[in-house]
Coordinates of C-alpha atoms and ligand atoms in Angstrom, one line a residue:
X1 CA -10.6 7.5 20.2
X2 CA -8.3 6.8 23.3
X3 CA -6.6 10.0 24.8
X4 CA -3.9 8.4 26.8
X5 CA -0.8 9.8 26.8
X6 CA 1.6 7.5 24.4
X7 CA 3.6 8.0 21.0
X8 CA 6.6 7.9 19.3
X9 CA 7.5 11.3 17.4
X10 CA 10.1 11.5 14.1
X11 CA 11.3 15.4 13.8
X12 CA 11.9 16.3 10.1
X13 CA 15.7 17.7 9.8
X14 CA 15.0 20.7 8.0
X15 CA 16.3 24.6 8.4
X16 CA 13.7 27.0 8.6
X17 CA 14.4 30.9 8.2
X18 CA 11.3 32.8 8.6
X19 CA 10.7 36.9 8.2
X20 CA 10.1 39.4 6.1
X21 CA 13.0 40.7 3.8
X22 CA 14.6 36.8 4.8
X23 CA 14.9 36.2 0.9
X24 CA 18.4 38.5 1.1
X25 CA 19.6 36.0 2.9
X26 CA 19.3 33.1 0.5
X27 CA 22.9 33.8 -0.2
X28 CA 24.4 33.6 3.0
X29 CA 22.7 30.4 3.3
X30 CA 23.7 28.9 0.3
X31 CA 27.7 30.0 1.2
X32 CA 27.0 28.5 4.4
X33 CA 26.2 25.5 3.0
X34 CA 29.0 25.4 0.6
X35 CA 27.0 25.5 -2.3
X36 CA 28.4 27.8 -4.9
X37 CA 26.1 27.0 -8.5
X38 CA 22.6 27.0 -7.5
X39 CA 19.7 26.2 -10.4
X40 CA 16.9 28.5 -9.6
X41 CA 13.6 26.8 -10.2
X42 CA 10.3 28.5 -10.9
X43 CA 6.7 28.5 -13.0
X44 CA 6.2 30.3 -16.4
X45 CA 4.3 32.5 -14.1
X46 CA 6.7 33.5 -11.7
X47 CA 10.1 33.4 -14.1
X48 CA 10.7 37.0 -13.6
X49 CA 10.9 36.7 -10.1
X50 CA 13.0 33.6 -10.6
X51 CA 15.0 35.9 -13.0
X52 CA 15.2 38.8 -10.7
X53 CA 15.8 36.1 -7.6
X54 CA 18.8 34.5 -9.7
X55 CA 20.1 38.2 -10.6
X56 CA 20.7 38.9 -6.8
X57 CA 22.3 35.4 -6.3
X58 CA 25.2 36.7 -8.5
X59 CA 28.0 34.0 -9.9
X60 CA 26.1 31.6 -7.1
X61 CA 23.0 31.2 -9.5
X62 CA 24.2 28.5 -12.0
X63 CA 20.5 29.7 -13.9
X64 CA 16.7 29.4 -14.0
X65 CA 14.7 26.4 -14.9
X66 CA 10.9 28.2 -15.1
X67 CA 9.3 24.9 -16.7
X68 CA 7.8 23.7 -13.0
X69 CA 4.3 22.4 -13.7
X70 CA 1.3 21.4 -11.3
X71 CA 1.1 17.6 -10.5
X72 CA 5.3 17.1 -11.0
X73 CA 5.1 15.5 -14.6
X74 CA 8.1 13.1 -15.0
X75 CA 9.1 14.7 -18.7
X76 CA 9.2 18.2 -17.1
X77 CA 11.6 16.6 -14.3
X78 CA 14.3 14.8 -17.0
X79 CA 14.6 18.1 -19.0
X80 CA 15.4 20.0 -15.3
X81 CA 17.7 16.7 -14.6
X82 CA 19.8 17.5 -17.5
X83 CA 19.5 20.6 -17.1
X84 CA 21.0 20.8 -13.7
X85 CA 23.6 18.9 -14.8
X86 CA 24.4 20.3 -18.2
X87 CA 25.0 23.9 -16.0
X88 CA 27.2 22.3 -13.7
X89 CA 24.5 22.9 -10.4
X90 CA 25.4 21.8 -7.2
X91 CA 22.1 22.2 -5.4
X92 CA 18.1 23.6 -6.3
X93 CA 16.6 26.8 -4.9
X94 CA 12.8 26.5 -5.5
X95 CA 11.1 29.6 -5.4
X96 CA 6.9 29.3 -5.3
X97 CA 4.6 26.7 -4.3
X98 CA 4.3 23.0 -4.2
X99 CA 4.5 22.6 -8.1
X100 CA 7.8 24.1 -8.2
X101 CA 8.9 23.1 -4.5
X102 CA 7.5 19.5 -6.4
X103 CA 9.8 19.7 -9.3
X104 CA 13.2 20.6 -6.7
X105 CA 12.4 17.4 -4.9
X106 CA 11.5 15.4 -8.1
X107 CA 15.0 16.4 -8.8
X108 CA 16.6 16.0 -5.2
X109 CA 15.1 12.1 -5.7
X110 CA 17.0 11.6 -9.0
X111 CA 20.5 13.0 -7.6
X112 CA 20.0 13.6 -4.1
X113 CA 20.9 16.8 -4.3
X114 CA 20.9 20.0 -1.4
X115 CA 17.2 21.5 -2.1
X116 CA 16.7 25.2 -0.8
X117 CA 13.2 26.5 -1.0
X118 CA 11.6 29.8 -1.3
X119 CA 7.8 29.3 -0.4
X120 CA 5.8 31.8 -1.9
X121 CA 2.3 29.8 -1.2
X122 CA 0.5 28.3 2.0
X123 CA 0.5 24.4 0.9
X124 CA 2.9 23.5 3.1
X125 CA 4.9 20.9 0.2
X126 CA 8.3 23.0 1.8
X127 CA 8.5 20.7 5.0
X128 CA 7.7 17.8 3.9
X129 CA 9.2 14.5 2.5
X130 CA 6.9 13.4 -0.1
X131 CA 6.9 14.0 -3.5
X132 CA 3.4 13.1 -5.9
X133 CA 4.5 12.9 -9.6
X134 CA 2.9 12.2 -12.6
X135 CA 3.9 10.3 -15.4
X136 CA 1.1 9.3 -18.4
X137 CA -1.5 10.3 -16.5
X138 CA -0.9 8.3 -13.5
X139 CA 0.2 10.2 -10.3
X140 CA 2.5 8.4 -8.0
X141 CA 3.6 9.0 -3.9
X142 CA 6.6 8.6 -2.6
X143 CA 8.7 9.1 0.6
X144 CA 12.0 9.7 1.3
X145 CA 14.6 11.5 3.6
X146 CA 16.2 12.5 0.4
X147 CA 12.9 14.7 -0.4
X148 CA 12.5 16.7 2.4
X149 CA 14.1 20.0 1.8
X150 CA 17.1 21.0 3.4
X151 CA 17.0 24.9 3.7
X152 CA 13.4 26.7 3.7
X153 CA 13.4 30.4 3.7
X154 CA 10.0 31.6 4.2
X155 CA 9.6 35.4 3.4
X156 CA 6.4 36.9 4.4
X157 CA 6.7 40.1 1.4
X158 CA 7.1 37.1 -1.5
X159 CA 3.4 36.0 -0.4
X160 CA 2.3 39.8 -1.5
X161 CA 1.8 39.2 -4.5
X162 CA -0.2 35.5 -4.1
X163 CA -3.6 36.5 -5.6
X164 CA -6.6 36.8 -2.5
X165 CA -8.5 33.8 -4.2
X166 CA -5.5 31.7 -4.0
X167 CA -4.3 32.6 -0.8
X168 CA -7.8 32.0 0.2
X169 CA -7.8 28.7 -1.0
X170 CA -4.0 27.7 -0.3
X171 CA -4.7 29.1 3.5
X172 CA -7.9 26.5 3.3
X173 CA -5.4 24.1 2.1
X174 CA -3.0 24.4 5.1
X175 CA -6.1 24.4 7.4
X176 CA -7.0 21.1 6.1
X177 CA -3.8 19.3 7.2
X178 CA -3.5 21.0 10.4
X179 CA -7.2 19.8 11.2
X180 CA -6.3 15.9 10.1
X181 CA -3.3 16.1 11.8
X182 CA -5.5 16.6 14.7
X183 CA -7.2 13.0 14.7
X184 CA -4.5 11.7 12.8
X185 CA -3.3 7.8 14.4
X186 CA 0.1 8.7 15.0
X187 CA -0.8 12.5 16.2
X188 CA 1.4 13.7 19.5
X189 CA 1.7 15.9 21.6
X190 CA 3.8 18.3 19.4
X191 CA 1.9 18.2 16.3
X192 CA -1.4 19.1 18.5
X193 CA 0.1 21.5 19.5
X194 CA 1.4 23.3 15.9
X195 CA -1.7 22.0 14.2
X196 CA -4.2 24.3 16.2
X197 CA -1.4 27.3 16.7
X198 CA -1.1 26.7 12.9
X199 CA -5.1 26.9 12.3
X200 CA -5.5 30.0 14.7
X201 CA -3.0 32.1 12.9
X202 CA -4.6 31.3 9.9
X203 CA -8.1 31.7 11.1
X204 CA -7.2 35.0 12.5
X205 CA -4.7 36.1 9.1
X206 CA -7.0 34.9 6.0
X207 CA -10.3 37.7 6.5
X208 CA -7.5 40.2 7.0
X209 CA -5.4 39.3 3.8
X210 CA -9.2 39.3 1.8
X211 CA -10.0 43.2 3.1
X212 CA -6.5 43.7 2.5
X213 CA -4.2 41.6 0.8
X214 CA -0.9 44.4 1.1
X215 CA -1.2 43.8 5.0
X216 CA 2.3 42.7 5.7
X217 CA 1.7 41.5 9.6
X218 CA -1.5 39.7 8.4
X219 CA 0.4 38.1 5.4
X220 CA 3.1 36.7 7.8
X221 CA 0.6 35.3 10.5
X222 CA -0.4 33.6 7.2
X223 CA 2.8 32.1 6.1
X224 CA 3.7 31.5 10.1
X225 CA 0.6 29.5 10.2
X226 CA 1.1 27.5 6.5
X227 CA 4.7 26.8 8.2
X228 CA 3.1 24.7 11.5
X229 CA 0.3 23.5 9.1
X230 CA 3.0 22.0 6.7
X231 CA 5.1 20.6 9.4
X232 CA 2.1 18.7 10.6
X233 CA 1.4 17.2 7.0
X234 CA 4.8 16.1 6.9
X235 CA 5.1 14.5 10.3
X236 CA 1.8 12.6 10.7
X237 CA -0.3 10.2 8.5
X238 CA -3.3 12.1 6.7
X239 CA -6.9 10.2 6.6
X240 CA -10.2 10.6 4.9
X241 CA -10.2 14.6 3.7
X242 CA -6.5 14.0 2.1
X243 CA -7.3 10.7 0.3
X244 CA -10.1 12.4 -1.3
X245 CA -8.9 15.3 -2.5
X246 CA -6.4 12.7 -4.0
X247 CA -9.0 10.8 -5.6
X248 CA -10.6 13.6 -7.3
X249 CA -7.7 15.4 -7.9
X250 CA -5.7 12.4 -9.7
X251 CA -9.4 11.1 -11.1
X252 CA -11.1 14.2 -12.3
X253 CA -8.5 16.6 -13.0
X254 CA -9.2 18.6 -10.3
X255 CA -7.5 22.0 -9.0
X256 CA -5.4 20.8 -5.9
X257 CA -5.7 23.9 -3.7
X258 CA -9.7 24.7 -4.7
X259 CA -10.7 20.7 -4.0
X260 CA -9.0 21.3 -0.2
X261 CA -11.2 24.1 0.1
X262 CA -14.2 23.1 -0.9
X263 CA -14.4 19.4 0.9
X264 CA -12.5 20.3 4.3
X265 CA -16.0 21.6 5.6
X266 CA -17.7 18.3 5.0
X267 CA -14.7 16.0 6.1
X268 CA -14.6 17.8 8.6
X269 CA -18.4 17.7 10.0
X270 CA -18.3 13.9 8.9
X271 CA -15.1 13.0 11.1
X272 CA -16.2 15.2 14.2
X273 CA -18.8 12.7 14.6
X274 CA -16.0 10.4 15.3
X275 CA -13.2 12.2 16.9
X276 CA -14.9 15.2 18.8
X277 CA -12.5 15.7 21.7
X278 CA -9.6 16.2 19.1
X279 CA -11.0 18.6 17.4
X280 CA -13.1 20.4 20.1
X281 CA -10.2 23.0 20.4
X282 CA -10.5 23.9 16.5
X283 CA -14.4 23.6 16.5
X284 CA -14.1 26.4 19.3
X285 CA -12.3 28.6 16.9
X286 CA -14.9 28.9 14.5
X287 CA -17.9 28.6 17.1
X288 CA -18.7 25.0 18.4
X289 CA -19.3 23.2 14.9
X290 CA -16.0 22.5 12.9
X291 CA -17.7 21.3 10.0
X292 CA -20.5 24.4 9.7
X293 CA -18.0 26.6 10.9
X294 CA -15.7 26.2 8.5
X295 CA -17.8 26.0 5.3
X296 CA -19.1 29.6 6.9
X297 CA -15.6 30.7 7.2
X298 CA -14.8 29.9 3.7
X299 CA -18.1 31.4 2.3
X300 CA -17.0 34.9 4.0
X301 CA -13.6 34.7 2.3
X302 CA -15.4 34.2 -1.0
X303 CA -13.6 30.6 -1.6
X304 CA -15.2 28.3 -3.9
X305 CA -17.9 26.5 -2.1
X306 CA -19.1 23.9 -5.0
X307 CA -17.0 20.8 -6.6
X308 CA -19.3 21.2 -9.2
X309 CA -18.0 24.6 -10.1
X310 CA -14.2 22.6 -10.1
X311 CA -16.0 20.4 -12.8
X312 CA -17.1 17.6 -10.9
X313 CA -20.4 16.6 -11.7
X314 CA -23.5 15.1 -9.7
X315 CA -23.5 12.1 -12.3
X316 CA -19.7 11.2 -11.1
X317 CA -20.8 11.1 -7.7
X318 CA -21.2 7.0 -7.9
X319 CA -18.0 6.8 -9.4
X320 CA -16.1 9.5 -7.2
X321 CA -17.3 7.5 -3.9
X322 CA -16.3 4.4 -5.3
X323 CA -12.7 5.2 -6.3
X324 CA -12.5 6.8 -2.4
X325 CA -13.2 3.9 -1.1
X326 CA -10.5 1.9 -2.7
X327 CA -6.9 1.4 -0.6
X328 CA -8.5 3.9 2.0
X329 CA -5.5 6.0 4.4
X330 CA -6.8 5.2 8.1
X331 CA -9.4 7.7 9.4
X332 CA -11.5 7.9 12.9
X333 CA -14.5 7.2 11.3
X334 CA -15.7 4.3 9.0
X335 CA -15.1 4.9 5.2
X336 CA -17.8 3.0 3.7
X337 CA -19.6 3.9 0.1
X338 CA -23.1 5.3 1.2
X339 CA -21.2 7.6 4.0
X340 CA -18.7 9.1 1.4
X341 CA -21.4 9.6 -1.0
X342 CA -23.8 11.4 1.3
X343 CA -20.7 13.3 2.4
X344 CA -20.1 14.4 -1.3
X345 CA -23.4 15.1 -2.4
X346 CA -24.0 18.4 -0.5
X347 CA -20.0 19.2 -1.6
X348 CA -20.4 18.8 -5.2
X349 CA -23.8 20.9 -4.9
X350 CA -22.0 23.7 -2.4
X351 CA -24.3 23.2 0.4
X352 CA -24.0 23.8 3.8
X353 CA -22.8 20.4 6.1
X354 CA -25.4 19.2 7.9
Ligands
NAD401 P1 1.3 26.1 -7.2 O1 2.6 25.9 -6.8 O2 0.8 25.3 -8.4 O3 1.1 27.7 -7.6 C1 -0.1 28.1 -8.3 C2 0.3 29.3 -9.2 O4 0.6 30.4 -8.4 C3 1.6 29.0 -10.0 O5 1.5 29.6 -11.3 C4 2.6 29.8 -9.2 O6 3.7 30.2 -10.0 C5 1.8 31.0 -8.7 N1 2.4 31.6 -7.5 C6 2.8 30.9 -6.4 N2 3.2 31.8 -5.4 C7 2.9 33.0 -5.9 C8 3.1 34.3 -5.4 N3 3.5 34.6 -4.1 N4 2.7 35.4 -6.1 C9 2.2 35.2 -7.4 N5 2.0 33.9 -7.9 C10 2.4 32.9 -7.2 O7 0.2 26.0 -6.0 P2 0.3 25.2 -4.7 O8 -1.1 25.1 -4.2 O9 1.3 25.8 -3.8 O10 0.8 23.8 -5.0 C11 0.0 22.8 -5.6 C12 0.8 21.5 -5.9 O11 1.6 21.2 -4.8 C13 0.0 20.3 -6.3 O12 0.6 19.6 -7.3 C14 0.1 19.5 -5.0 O13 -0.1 18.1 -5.2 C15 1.4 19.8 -4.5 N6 1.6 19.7 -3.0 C16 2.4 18.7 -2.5 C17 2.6 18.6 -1.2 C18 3.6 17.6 -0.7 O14 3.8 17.5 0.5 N7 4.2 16.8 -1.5 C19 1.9 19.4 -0.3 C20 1.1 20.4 -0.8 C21 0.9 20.5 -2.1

């Protein structure tokens, strides 16, 4: 890949308010906005926060829609549409991860409303202007200006209470767009630099938050680090790691955070073959080798190391390598059948990259 110094660079408007205890100010930022009947959004899993988070917000919380669902199904996204607008809302504050920070946007597409986002994961949907939904079965992309976010408050205590395996895996995740964002075709200078700022923190946060998961300064590194990763995702095109992790995940029915974990190793030892100066900074984070490096780094947090244990089996191999092949995103190195499937073989078994 050419290194010479040329590239065009589109900034995502979006307004970030990072630190811990920053969720008291969700109000002040709403007011300042002149929003005065938010619809809190949430997961069945996190309603009581989205309860408690509404509670605080006062006559500004219009109520709580805690239907968000992984993979933004469409039905989910008309009952919140009426919703919003049977309760008289005049803006979203999504408060978890990309399945609810999914259904916000989902919504923000339909009526172009002002979304305000609590992140409470690492997957870095928040800064972004892309929305995947799904609707019989069939996930579609799209992106907009109207998606991206408008307000993201990102308050490091909220990620306390992320499990250690999913902050393990959602931390892999982030790592994963940071490191294609390093090759990516329409990479610059800025994105270099928050994609391997954005991989350190993490690199140096994630053992910490798996000996102890309560360690607040650790915990923020974290989210600081999902933050750049994030940004990166939403700036630059992704290649070979992202459009499989889409395959499998739309194909098989795969976890979305888990699948990022697992195959970043092995795209990542298969595209350092073709794009080794770009990533040399990151491969000397985790001692020379990105690809081994990594897969060692995520053994020692105890992330899933197997697609087979995510329910992919060696017999869909043929199939899985196929479908990644179709309408492939750009990536440094060629994406031809026999490569992808040697690349997924020693994934869906859990081995080591070569
Ligand atoms: P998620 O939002 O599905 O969250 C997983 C579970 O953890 C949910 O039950 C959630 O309520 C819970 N949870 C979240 N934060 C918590 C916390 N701090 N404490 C306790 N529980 C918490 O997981 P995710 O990995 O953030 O998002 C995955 C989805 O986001 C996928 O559908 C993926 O496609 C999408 N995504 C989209 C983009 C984009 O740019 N469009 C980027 C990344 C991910």
């Amino acid at each position: 890949m050419s290194s010479s110094l040329a590239f065009a660079y589109d900034v995502n408007p979006a307004r970030i308010v990072f630190g811990p205890g920053s969720a008291a100010r969700l109000a002040d930022e709403l007011r300042a906005a002149g929003r005065q009947r938010a619809l809190v959004l949430t997961t069945p899993f996190q309603k009581d926060a989205g309860q408690a988070l509404a509670a605080g917000l006062g006559g500004l919380a219009a109520g709580v829609f805690a239907e968000a669902a992984m993979h933004t199904p469409v039905e989910v996204t008309e009952r919140a549409v009426a919703a919003f607008a049977s309760l008289g809302a005049d803006c979203t504050v999504a408060l978890g991860g990309g399945s609810t920070i999914g259904l916000g946007k989902a919504i923000a597409w339909r009526n172009d409303t002002m979304q305000f986002v609590v992140a409470t994961t690492y997957a870095g949907s928040e800064v972004t202007p892309i929305l995947g939904e799904t609707m019989d079965g069939v996930k579609t992309t799209v992106r907009s200006s109207k998606i991206l976010p408008e307000v993201v408050i990102y308050d490091p205590d909220l990620t306390l209470t992320l499990p250690v395996a999913m902050s393990v895996t959602s931390g892999l995740n982030a790592i994963a767009h940071a490191v294609e964002g390093l090759y990516a075709r329409d990479r610059n200078p800025i994105t270099g630099l928050m994609a391997l700022e954005g991989i350190r923190a993490l690199h140096s946060a994630l053992p910490v938050i798996v000996r102890a998961p309560q360690d607040a300064e650790a915990r923020g590194r974290a989210l600081y680090g999902s933050w750049l990763c994030g940004t990166v995702l939403g700036t630059v095109g992704m290649a070979l790691h992202h459009k499989l992790c889409h395959t499998l995940g739309g194909s098989f029915d795969m976890p979305h955070a888990e699948t990022h974990a697992v195959l970043i190793p092995h795209t990542a030892a298969y595209n350092q073959g073709f794009a080794r100066a770009e990533l040399a900074p990151a491969a000397a984070l985790f001692g020379g080798d990105l690809g081994a490096g990594l897969w060692d780094f995520a053994r020692s947090l105890g992330a899933p190391l197997a697609l087979r244990d995510l329910g992919l089996a060696e017999a869909d191999l043929d199939r899985a390598a196929d479908l990644a092949v179709k309408n492939p995103y750009w990536n440094p190195g060629p994406v031809e059948r026999g490569a992808i499937r040697d690349l997924l073989a020693p994934a869906v078994a859990g081995q080591r990259p070569a």
